[in-house]
């Protein structure tokens, strides 16, 4: 991508959000480490630089600081939150501990409407603050363009140098017009066009894949999930018959999952698809196992075995493709106060037998999840796959508490199919993070007709979430809940009771296991 915005990461929890917002403005953005040398940054030829926020204070002994030469590159700079303090620190201003921490909603009053950042925006804006330190002396060449109740310097500008500082966070949804501020920065200030689109990306990615792979063959593990499905469609567009996908049926898939994958990728896309029905071996190994961790380990290990054997049968491939995404490869910034942040290992093929060596193709590694979905649409992958809810690798096994048996799988598959069908019919399926059924291996008494029953319970779970890390239970309408319960109890043999889970995460998890 010729036009790009470079984001220096100082450890903010929102760094990736900044990158996504820039891309939503159709401008490519890339996240790099805060202390990347200015010469390396210059070599990337950025149209603009954004300094992320971060948990530190510029005065902290181990504060993450940039190479000071970045301020002499002649490139526009937008400093956000901690980024403002950096602008001040390196340009002769002063930052002190604020008497009051400014946290949460605030109102921004724009004092200088000629500032390009606030073009076409009202004079007063709702913004989201999260900072303790504040600017007390303006850096040289800067002037105030907006204030809040608590800060005289909420937005500052050095017009000659095209440097801007915002004490609030324009990238978060709690700053409702923030995206327009970011758009003004990347388009009006940095002069970027709207070139980052998935339509353009397809051409670029196809070229890159061809250049990397040449005439060699590539294997991809297709799970039917969003990432591997979109990777399959993209690779197939690039290299056609040089791609073979392996799809393993581990016996804990959802209803019709194997058929849909074969139909979509085998029949419509005409991708070479190796279908491995390993249901029996998975079921045999899971027999008698109730411990959730053991179940996961058995499924993981068996998957590798089945997959490796299938790869040997496919033969001749030099490359293994993976649906690695951008967040998997960004190196977290190891900053004081954030000790758990480690460099991520993205080569998660680990597990394949040591004598099987492959080169990796990762055609989605520069994309965020929302971009992968748009790319999928661009490539004609059906909506039911592109927009489907997350589904765990160990499948229904984590939704059957206790032992996983073929008959329990059958019960849960039928109940789950009803949940998916009714959630789609209600229009809620694509609006929420996840909705599914869980089988509780407890039997209770019921009556059906004149007969007493002694059957399992199905728990219905529906959650909203941004990333699966935290979640709220969704207040499903009563009539939908009623329909779900009545259909499940009437139509799924072996179930006589339904309950609805009203636990949020934390303290609960999304899956029950
Ligand atoms: P928990 O249950 O930990 O789940 O709150 C958070 C999110 O992760 C999904 N999940 C998995 N996804 N492999 C996956 O690919 C797994 O083993 C796995 N376990 C949980 C879960 O569905 C939720 O979206």
Coordinates of C-alpha atoms and ligand atoms in Angstrom, one line a residue:
X1 CA 0.0 0.0 0.0
X2 CA 1.5 3.3 -1.0
X3 CA -0.4 5.5 1.2
X4 CA -0.2 4.6 4.9
X5 CA -0.5 6.0 8.4
X6 CA 2.0 4.7 10.9
X7 CA 0.7 4.2 14.5
X8 CA 3.4 4.2 17.2
X9 CA 2.2 2.0 20.0
X10 CA 2.9 3.2 23.5
X11 CA 0.9 0.4 25.1
X12 CA -2.7 1.8 24.9
X13 CA -5.5 -0.7 25.1
X14 CA -6.9 1.2 22.2
X15 CA -4.0 1.1 19.7
X16 CA -5.7 -1.5 17.5
X17 CA -8.9 0.5 17.6
X18 CA -7.0 3.5 16.2
X19 CA -5.7 1.3 13.4
X20 CA -9.1 0.0 12.7
X21 CA -10.7 3.5 12.6
X22 CA -8.0 4.7 10.1
X23 CA -8.8 1.7 7.9
X24 CA -12.5 2.4 8.2
X25 CA -11.6 5.7 6.5
X26 CA -10.2 3.6 3.6
X27 CA -6.6 4.4 4.5
X28 CA -4.1 1.6 5.3
X29 CA -2.6 1.8 8.8
X30 CA 0.2 -0.2 10.4
X31 CA 1.1 -0.5 14.1
X32 CA 4.8 -0.4 15.0
X33 CA 6.8 -0.3 18.2
X34 CA 7.0 3.1 20.0
X35 CA 10.8 3.2 19.8
X36 CA 11.2 2.3 16.1
X37 CA 14.1 4.4 14.8
X38 CA 12.9 7.5 12.8
X39 CA 14.9 6.3 9.8
X40 CA 13.0 3.1 9.7
X41 CA 9.7 5.0 10.0
X42 CA 10.8 7.3 7.2
X43 CA 11.5 4.3 5.0
X44 CA 7.9 3.3 5.4
X45 CA 7.0 6.6 3.7
X46 CA 4.0 7.3 6.0
X47 CA 1.6 10.1 5.1
X48 CA 1.1 10.7 8.8
X49 CA 2.0 9.4 12.2
X50 CA -0.3 8.8 15.1
X51 CA 1.1 8.5 18.6
X52 CA -1.2 6.2 20.6
X53 CA -2.1 6.7 24.2
X54 CA -0.5 4.6 26.9
X55 CA -0.7 3.8 30.6
X56 CA 2.6 5.6 31.4
X57 CA 3.4 9.2 32.4
X58 CA 6.1 10.9 30.4
X59 CA 7.9 11.5 33.6
X60 CA 7.9 7.8 34.8
X61 CA 11.4 6.4 35.0
X62 CA 10.8 3.8 32.3
X63 CA 8.4 5.8 30.2
X64 CA 8.2 4.6 26.6
X65 CA 9.6 7.4 24.5
X66 CA 9.9 7.7 20.7
X67 CA 13.0 8.5 18.7
X68 CA 13.0 12.3 18.9
X69 CA 13.9 12.6 15.3
X70 CA 10.3 11.6 14.3
X71 CA 9.4 15.3 15.0
X72 CA 11.8 16.3 12.2
X73 CA 10.5 14.0 9.4
X74 CA 8.2 16.7 8.0
X75 CA 5.3 14.3 8.4
X76 CA 2.0 15.3 10.1
X77 CA 1.6 13.9 13.6
X78 CA -1.5 13.3 15.7
X79 CA -0.8 12.6 19.4
X80 CA -3.6 11.0 21.4
X81 CA -3.8 11.3 25.2
X82 CA -0.3 10.1 26.2
X83 CA 0.7 11.2 22.7
X84 CA -0.1 14.8 23.6
X85 CA 2.3 14.6 26.5
X86 CA 5.0 13.4 24.1
X87 CA 4.3 16.3 21.8
X88 CA 4.7 18.6 24.7
X89 CA 7.7 16.9 26.2
X90 CA 9.7 16.9 22.9
X91 CA 8.6 20.4 21.8
X92 CA 9.2 22.5 24.9
X93 CA 5.9 22.2 26.7
X94 CA 5.2 21.0 30.3
X95 CA 3.1 18.2 31.7
X96 CA 2.1 17.9 35.3
X97 CA 0.0 15.6 37.4
X98 CA -3.6 16.8 37.0
X99 CA -5.4 17.5 40.3
X100 CA -8.4 15.6 39.1
X101 CA -8.1 12.6 36.9
X102 CA -10.2 13.3 33.9
X103 CA -12.1 10.1 33.2
X104 CA -15.2 9.3 31.2
X105 CA -17.5 11.5 29.3
X106 CA -16.7 15.2 28.7
X107 CA -17.8 18.0 26.5
X108 CA -15.3 19.5 24.1
X109 CA -15.7 23.1 23.1
X110 CA -14.0 24.0 19.9
X111 CA -12.4 27.5 20.1
X112 CA -10.8 27.6 16.7
X113 CA -13.1 26.4 13.9
X114 CA -10.4 26.8 11.3
X115 CA -8.5 23.8 12.7
X116 CA -8.7 21.1 10.0
X117 CA -9.2 18.3 12.5
X118 CA -12.6 19.7 13.4
X119 CA -13.8 20.7 10.0
X120 CA -17.6 20.1 9.5
X121 CA -18.1 19.3 13.1
X122 CA -20.2 21.2 15.6
X123 CA -18.7 23.7 18.1
X124 CA -19.5 21.3 21.0
X125 CA -18.8 17.6 21.0
X126 CA -19.1 14.7 23.4
X127 CA -15.7 13.1 24.0
X128 CA -14.2 10.3 26.1
X129 CA -11.3 11.2 28.4
X130 CA -9.0 8.9 30.3
X131 CA -5.9 10.7 31.6
X132 CA -4.4 11.8 34.9
X133 CA -1.5 14.0 33.8
X134 CA -2.2 17.2 31.9
X135 CA -0.5 19.8 29.9
X136 CA 0.2 23.0 31.8
X137 CA 2.5 24.8 29.4
X138 CA 2.0 24.9 25.7
X139 CA 4.8 23.5 23.6
X140 CA 6.5 26.0 21.2
X141 CA 4.5 26.8 18.1
X142 CA 1.3 25.3 19.4
X143 CA -2.0 26.9 20.3
X144 CA -5.2 25.7 21.9
X145 CA -8.0 24.8 19.5
X146 CA -10.4 23.2 21.9
X147 CA -11.0 22.9 25.7
X148 CA -13.0 20.8 28.1
X149 CA -14.4 21.6 31.5
X150 CA -11.2 20.4 33.0
X151 CA -8.6 21.2 30.5
X152 CA -7.5 24.4 28.8
X153 CA -5.5 22.2 26.3
X154 CA -7.9 19.5 25.3
X155 CA -6.9 19.9 21.6
X156 CA -3.8 21.7 20.5
X157 CA -2.3 22.4 17.1
X158 CA 1.0 23.5 15.5
X159 CA -0.4 24.5 12.2
X160 CA 3.0 25.1 10.5
X161 CA 4.3 21.6 11.3
X162 CA 0.9 19.9 11.1
X163 CA 1.2 18.5 14.6
X164 CA -2.0 17.9 16.6
X165 CA -2.6 16.8 20.1
X166 CA -5.9 15.4 21.6
X167 CA -6.2 14.8 25.3
X168 CA -9.4 12.7 24.7
X169 CA -9.8 9.5 22.7
X170 CA -11.3 10.1 19.2
X171 CA -11.0 6.4 18.4
X172 CA -13.5 5.0 21.0
X173 CA -17.2 4.7 20.4
X174 CA -17.9 7.0 23.4
X175 CA -16.5 9.8 21.3
X176 CA -19.4 9.6 18.8
X177 CA -17.9 12.0 16.1
X178 CA -14.4 10.7 16.7
X179 CA -14.2 8.9 13.4
X180 CA -14.8 12.2 11.6
X181 CA -11.8 13.7 13.5
X182 CA -9.6 10.8 12.4
X183 CA -11.0 11.1 8.9
X184 CA -10.1 14.8 8.9
X185 CA -6.6 14.0 10.0
X186 CA -5.9 11.3 7.4
X187 CA -7.7 12.9 4.5
X188 CA -7.5 16.7 4.9
X189 CA -4.3 16.9 6.9
X190 CA -2.3 14.0 5.5
X191 CA -3.8 14.1 2.1
X192 CA -4.6 10.4 1.8
X193 CA -7.1 9.2 -0.7
X194 CA -9.6 6.4 -0.1
X195 CA -7.5 3.5 -1.5
X196 CA -7.7 0.9 1.2
X197 CA -10.7 -1.2 0.1
X198 CA -11.1 -4.9 0.1
X199 CA -11.7 -4.7 -3.7
X200 CA -8.2 -3.3 -4.0
X201 CA -6.8 -5.7 -1.4
X202 CA -7.9 -8.7 -3.4
X203 CA -5.7 -7.7 -6.4
X204 CA -2.8 -7.0 -4.2
X205 CA -3.1 -10.2 -2.1
X206 CA -3.5 -12.3 -5.2
X207 CA -0.3 -11.0 -6.6
X208 CA 1.5 -11.5 -3.4
X209 CA 0.3 -15.0 -3.0
X210 CA 1.3 -15.9 -6.5
X211 CA 4.8 -14.4 -6.0
X212 CA 5.3 -16.3 -2.8
X213 CA 4.0 -19.7 -3.9
X214 CA 5.1 -19.8 -7.5
X215 CA 4.1 -23.2 -9.0
X216 CA 4.1 -25.0 -5.6
X217 CA 1.1 -26.6 -3.9
X218 CA -0.6 -25.3 -0.8
X219 CA -2.6 -27.1 1.9
X220 CA -5.1 -25.3 4.0
X221 CA -7.0 -26.6 7.0
X222 CA -10.6 -25.5 6.4
X223 CA -12.8 -25.5 9.5
X224 CA -15.8 -23.7 8.0
X225 CA -15.1 -20.7 10.3
X226 CA -14.8 -17.2 8.9
X227 CA -11.0 -17.0 8.7
X228 CA -10.1 -20.3 7.1
X229 CA -13.1 -19.9 4.7
X230 CA -12.1 -16.5 3.5
X231 CA -8.4 -17.6 3.3
X232 CA -9.6 -20.6 1.1
X233 CA -11.6 -18.3 -1.2
X234 CA -8.7 -15.9 -1.6
X235 CA -6.0 -18.6 -2.1
X236 CA -8.3 -20.3 -4.7
X237 CA -8.6 -17.1 -6.6
X238 CA -4.8 -16.7 -6.6
X239 CA -3.7 -20.2 -7.3
X240 CA -6.7 -22.3 -8.3
X241 CA -5.9 -26.0 -8.4
X242 CA -2.6 -25.6 -6.6
X243 CA -4.7 -25.3 -3.4
X244 CA -6.0 -28.3 -1.5
X245 CA -8.2 -27.8 1.5
X246 CA -8.5 -30.5 4.2
X247 CA -11.8 -30.5 6.2
X248 CA -11.9 -32.7 9.3
X249 CA -15.2 -33.8 10.7
X250 CA -14.4 -34.3 14.3
X251 CA -17.8 -35.6 15.2
X252 CA -18.6 -32.5 17.3
X253 CA -19.6 -30.2 14.5
X254 CA -23.0 -28.6 14.3
X255 CA -25.9 -29.7 12.2
X256 CA -25.2 -29.6 8.4
X257 CA -21.8 -28.1 8.9
X258 CA -20.0 -30.8 6.9
X259 CA -22.5 -30.6 4.1
X260 CA -22.4 -26.8 3.9
X261 CA -18.6 -26.7 3.7
X262 CA -18.6 -29.4 1.0
X263 CA -21.4 -27.7 -0.9
X264 CA -19.9 -24.2 -0.8
X265 CA -16.2 -24.9 -1.2
X266 CA -16.3 -28.2 -3.1
X267 CA -19.3 -27.7 -5.4
X268 CA -19.7 -23.9 -5.8
X269 CA -16.1 -22.7 -5.5
X270 CA -14.8 -25.9 -7.0
X271 CA -11.9 -26.0 -4.6
X272 CA -10.0 -29.3 -4.2
X273 CA -11.4 -30.5 -0.9
X274 CA -10.2 -33.5 1.0
X275 CA -13.0 -34.5 3.4
X276 CA -11.9 -36.5 6.4
X277 CA -14.7 -38.1 8.3
X278 CA -12.9 -38.9 11.6
X279 CA -16.1 -39.0 13.7
X280 CA -15.5 -42.5 14.9
X281 CA -11.9 -42.1 16.1
X282 CA -12.8 -38.8 18.0
X283 CA -15.8 -40.5 19.6
X284 CA -13.9 -43.5 20.6
X285 CA -11.2 -41.4 22.3
X286 CA -13.7 -39.2 24.0
X287 CA -15.6 -42.2 25.5
X288 CA -15.7 -42.0 29.3
X289 CA -13.9 -38.7 29.5
X290 CA -15.7 -35.9 31.5
X291 CA -12.9 -33.5 32.5
X292 CA -13.1 -30.4 30.2
X293 CA -9.3 -30.0 29.9
X294 CA -8.9 -33.7 29.0
X295 CA -11.6 -33.4 26.4
X296 CA -9.9 -30.4 24.8
X297 CA -6.5 -32.1 24.8
X298 CA -7.9 -35.3 23.2
X299 CA -9.6 -33.3 20.5
X300 CA -6.5 -31.1 19.8
X301 CA -4.2 -34.1 19.6
X302 CA -6.5 -36.2 17.5
X303 CA -7.1 -33.4 15.1
X304 CA -3.3 -33.0 14.5
X305 CA -3.0 -36.7 13.9
X306 CA -5.9 -36.9 11.5
X307 CA -4.8 -33.7 9.7
X308 CA -1.2 -34.8 9.4
X309 CA -2.2 -38.2 7.9
X310 CA -4.5 -36.3 5.5
X311 CA -1.6 -34.0 4.5
X312 CA 0.6 -37.0 3.7
X313 CA -2.1 -38.4 1.5
X314 CA -2.4 -35.1 -0.4
X315 CA 1.4 -35.1 -0.8
X316 CA 3.6 -32.7 -2.7
X317 CA 2.6 -29.5 -1.0
X318 CA 5.5 -27.2 0.2
X319 CA 3.2 -24.6 1.8
X320 CA 0.8 -24.6 4.6
X321 CA -1.7 -21.8 4.6
X322 CA -3.2 -20.3 7.8
X323 CA -5.9 -17.8 8.5
X324 CA -3.7 -15.8 10.9
X325 CA -5.1 -12.3 11.5
X326 CA -3.3 -8.9 12.2
X327 CA -4.1 -8.9 15.9
X328 CA -2.3 -12.3 16.1
X329 CA 1.0 -10.9 14.8
X330 CA 1.1 -7.4 16.4
X331 CA 3.8 -7.5 19.0
X332 CA 2.4 -6.2 22.3
X333 CA 4.4 -3.4 23.9
X334 CA 6.0 -4.7 27.1
X335 CA 5.5 -1.6 29.3
X336 CA 5.7 -1.4 33.0
X337 CA 2.2 -2.0 34.4
X338 CA 1.5 -4.4 31.6
X339 CA 3.9 -7.2 32.3
X340 CA 1.8 -9.9 30.8
X341 CA 2.1 -8.4 27.4
X342 CA 4.5 -10.7 25.6
X343 CA 5.5 -11.0 22.0
X344 CA 2.9 -13.3 20.4
X345 CA 4.0 -16.4 18.7
X346 CA 1.9 -16.5 15.5
X347 CA 3.3 -19.7 14.1
X348 CA 0.7 -21.8 15.7
X349 CA 1.2 -24.8 13.4
X350 CA 3.2 -26.1 16.4
X351 CA 2.0 -29.6 16.9
X352 CA 2.5 -31.1 13.5
X353 CA 5.1 -33.9 13.6
X354 CA 8.6 -32.6 13.5
X355 CA 9.5 -34.2 10.2
X356 CA 6.7 -32.3 8.5
X357 CA 8.2 -29.0 7.5
X358 CA 6.1 -26.4 5.6
X359 CA 6.6 -22.8 4.6
X360 CA 3.7 -20.7 5.8
X361 CA 1.3 -18.6 3.7
X362 CA -0.7 -16.2 5.8
X363 CA -2.8 -14.1 3.3
X364 CA -4.9 -12.5 6.0
X365 CA -2.1 -11.5 8.3
X366 CA -2.5 -7.8 7.7
X367 CA -6.3 -7.7 8.3
X368 CA -8.6 -7.2 11.2
X369 CA -11.5 -9.5 11.6
X370 CA -14.1 -7.0 10.3
X371 CA -11.9 -6.6 7.2
X372 CA -11.8 -10.4 6.7
X373 CA -15.6 -10.4 6.7
X374 CA -15.7 -7.6 4.0
X375 CA -13.1 -9.5 2.0
X376 CA -15.2 -12.6 2.3
X377 CA -18.1 -10.7 0.9
X378 CA -16.0 -9.3 -1.9
X379 CA -14.9 -12.9 -2.8
X380 CA -18.5 -14.2 -2.8
X381 CA -18.3 -16.3 0.3
X382 CA -22.0 -16.8 1.5
X383 CA -23.3 -14.6 4.3
X384 CA -24.0 -17.6 6.5
X385 CA -20.3 -18.3 6.7
X386 CA -18.9 -14.7 6.5
X387 CA -21.2 -13.4 9.2
X388 CA -21.5 -16.5 11.4
X389 CA -21.0 -16.3 15.1
X390 CA -17.7 -17.6 16.6
X391 CA -17.7 -21.4 17.2
X392 CA -15.0 -23.0 19.4
X393 CA -12.5 -25.3 17.8
X394 CA -13.4 -28.2 20.1
X395 CA -17.0 -27.7 18.9
X396 CA -20.0 -29.1 20.7
X397 CA -17.7 -30.9 23.1
X398 CA -17.3 -27.7 25.1
X399 CA -21.1 -27.4 25.1
X400 CA -21.8 -30.9 26.4
X401 CA -21.0 -31.0 30.0
X402 CA -19.5 -34.2 31.2
X403 CA -19.0 -37.1 28.8
X404 CA -19.4 -36.6 25.1
X405 CA -21.3 -39.4 23.5
X406 CA -22.8 -39.8 20.0
X407 CA -26.3 -39.6 21.4
X408 CA -25.6 -36.5 23.4
X409 CA -24.0 -34.9 20.3
X410 CA -27.2 -35.7 18.4
X411 CA -29.4 -34.1 21.0
X412 CA -27.3 -30.9 21.2
X413 CA -27.0 -30.7 17.4
X414 CA -30.8 -30.7 17.1
X415 CA -31.3 -28.2 19.9
X416 CA -28.5 -25.9 18.5
X417 CA -30.1 -26.0 15.0
X418 CA -33.3 -24.7 16.5
X419 CA -31.5 -21.9 18.4
X420 CA -29.7 -20.8 15.2
X421 CA -32.9 -21.0 13.1
X422 CA -35.0 -19.0 15.5
X423 CA -32.3 -16.5 16.2
X424 CA -31.9 -15.9 12.4
X425 CA -35.7 -15.7 12.0
X426 CA -35.9 -13.0 14.8
X427 CA -33.1 -11.0 13.1
X428 CA -31.0 -11.2 16.2
X429 CA -28.5 -13.8 15.1
X430 CA -26.3 -11.4 13.2
X431 CA -26.6 -8.6 15.7
X432 CA -25.2 -10.4 18.7
X433 CA -21.8 -12.1 19.5
X434 CA -23.1 -15.6 20.2
X435 CA -26.2 -17.6 20.8
X436 CA -26.3 -21.3 21.3
X437 CA -27.5 -24.3 23.3
X438 CA -25.7 -26.2 26.0
X439 CA -26.5 -29.7 27.1
X440 CA -26.6 -30.4 30.9
X441 CA -26.1 -34.0 31.7
X442 CA -28.6 -33.9 34.5
X443 CA -31.9 -35.6 34.2
X444 CA -35.1 -34.2 35.7
X445 CA -38.7 -35.4 35.7
X446 CA -41.3 -34.0 33.4
X447 CA -44.6 -34.9 31.9
X448 CA -45.4 -35.2 28.2
X449 CA -48.9 -36.2 27.3
X450 CA -49.8 -38.8 29.9
X451 CA -46.2 -40.0 30.3
X452 CA -43.6 -39.2 32.8
X453 CA -40.3 -38.3 31.3
X454 CA -36.8 -38.3 32.8
X455 CA -34.6 -36.3 30.4
X456 CA -31.8 -33.8 29.9
X457 CA -31.9 -30.0 30.3
X458 CA -30.8 -27.6 27.6
X459 CA -29.4 -24.2 28.6
X460 CA -29.8 -21.4 26.1
X461 CA -27.0 -18.8 26.1
X462 CA -27.0 -15.5 24.3
X463 CA -24.3 -12.9 24.8
X464 CA -23.2 -9.6 23.4
X465 CA -19.5 -8.9 23.3
X466 CA -16.9 -6.9 21.3
X467 CA -14.1 -9.5 21.4
X468 CA -15.1 -12.4 23.7
X469 CA -13.0 -11.1 26.6
X470 CA -16.0 -9.7 28.4
X471 CA -19.7 -10.3 27.7
X472 CA -23.2 -9.4 28.7
X473 CA -26.2 -11.7 28.5
X474 CA -28.7 -10.6 26.0
X475 CA -32.2 -9.8 27.1
X476 CA -33.9 -12.0 24.5
X477 CA -37.7 -11.2 24.1
X478 CA -40.0 -13.4 26.1
X479 CA -41.8 -14.6 23.1
X480 CA -38.6 -15.7 21.5
X481 CA -37.5 -17.5 24.6
X482 CA -40.9 -19.2 24.8
X483 CA -40.6 -20.3 21.2
X484 CA -37.1 -21.7 21.7
X485 CA -38.1 -23.6 24.8
X486 CA -41.2 -25.0 23.3
X487 CA -39.6 -26.1 20.0
X488 CA -36.6 -27.6 21.7
X489 CA -38.7 -29.6 24.2
X490 CA -41.2 -30.7 21.6
X491 CA -38.8 -31.4 18.8
X492 CA -35.7 -32.7 20.4
X493 CA -36.0 -36.2 21.8
X494 CA -34.2 -36.6 25.1
X495 CA -34.9 -33.0 26.4
X496 CA -37.7 -32.1 28.7
X497 CA -36.5 -28.8 30.2
X498 CA -35.0 -25.5 29.0
X499 CA -33.3 -22.8 31.1
X500 CA -31.8 -19.4 30.1
X501 CA -28.4 -18.4 31.3
X502 CA -28.3 -14.9 32.7
X503 CA -24.6 -14.8 33.7
X504 CA -22.2 -12.2 32.4
X505 CA -18.5 -12.5 31.8
X506 CA -16.9 -12.0 34.2
X507 CA -17.6 -13.7 36.5
X508 CA -18.9 -16.5 34.1
X509 CA -17.3 -17.5 30.8
X510 CA -19.2 -17.6 27.6
X511 CA -18.9 -21.3 27.0
X512 CA -19.9 -23.6 29.9
X513 CA -17.4 -26.4 29.2
Ligands
LIG1 P1 -15.0 -18.2 27.0 O1 -15.8 -19.4 27.2 O2 -13.5 -18.4 27.5 O3 -14.9 -17.9 25.5 O4 -15.6 -17.0 27.6 C1 -14.5 -16.7 24.9 C2 -14.7 -16.9 23.4 O5 -13.8 -17.9 22.8 C3 -14.5 -18.9 22.2 N1 -13.8 -20.1 22.5 C4 -13.0 -20.8 21.7 N2 -12.6 -20.5 20.4 N3 -11.3 -22.4 20.3 C5 -11.8 -21.4 19.7 O6 -11.5 -21.1 18.5 C6 -11.5 -22.8 21.6 O7 -11.0 -23.7 22.1 C7 -12.4 -21.9 22.3 N4 -12.9 -21.9 23.6 C8 -13.7 -20.8 23.7 C9 -15.9 -18.8 22.8 O8 -16.8 -19.4 21.9 C10 -16.1 -17.4 23.0 O9 -16.5 -16.7 21.8

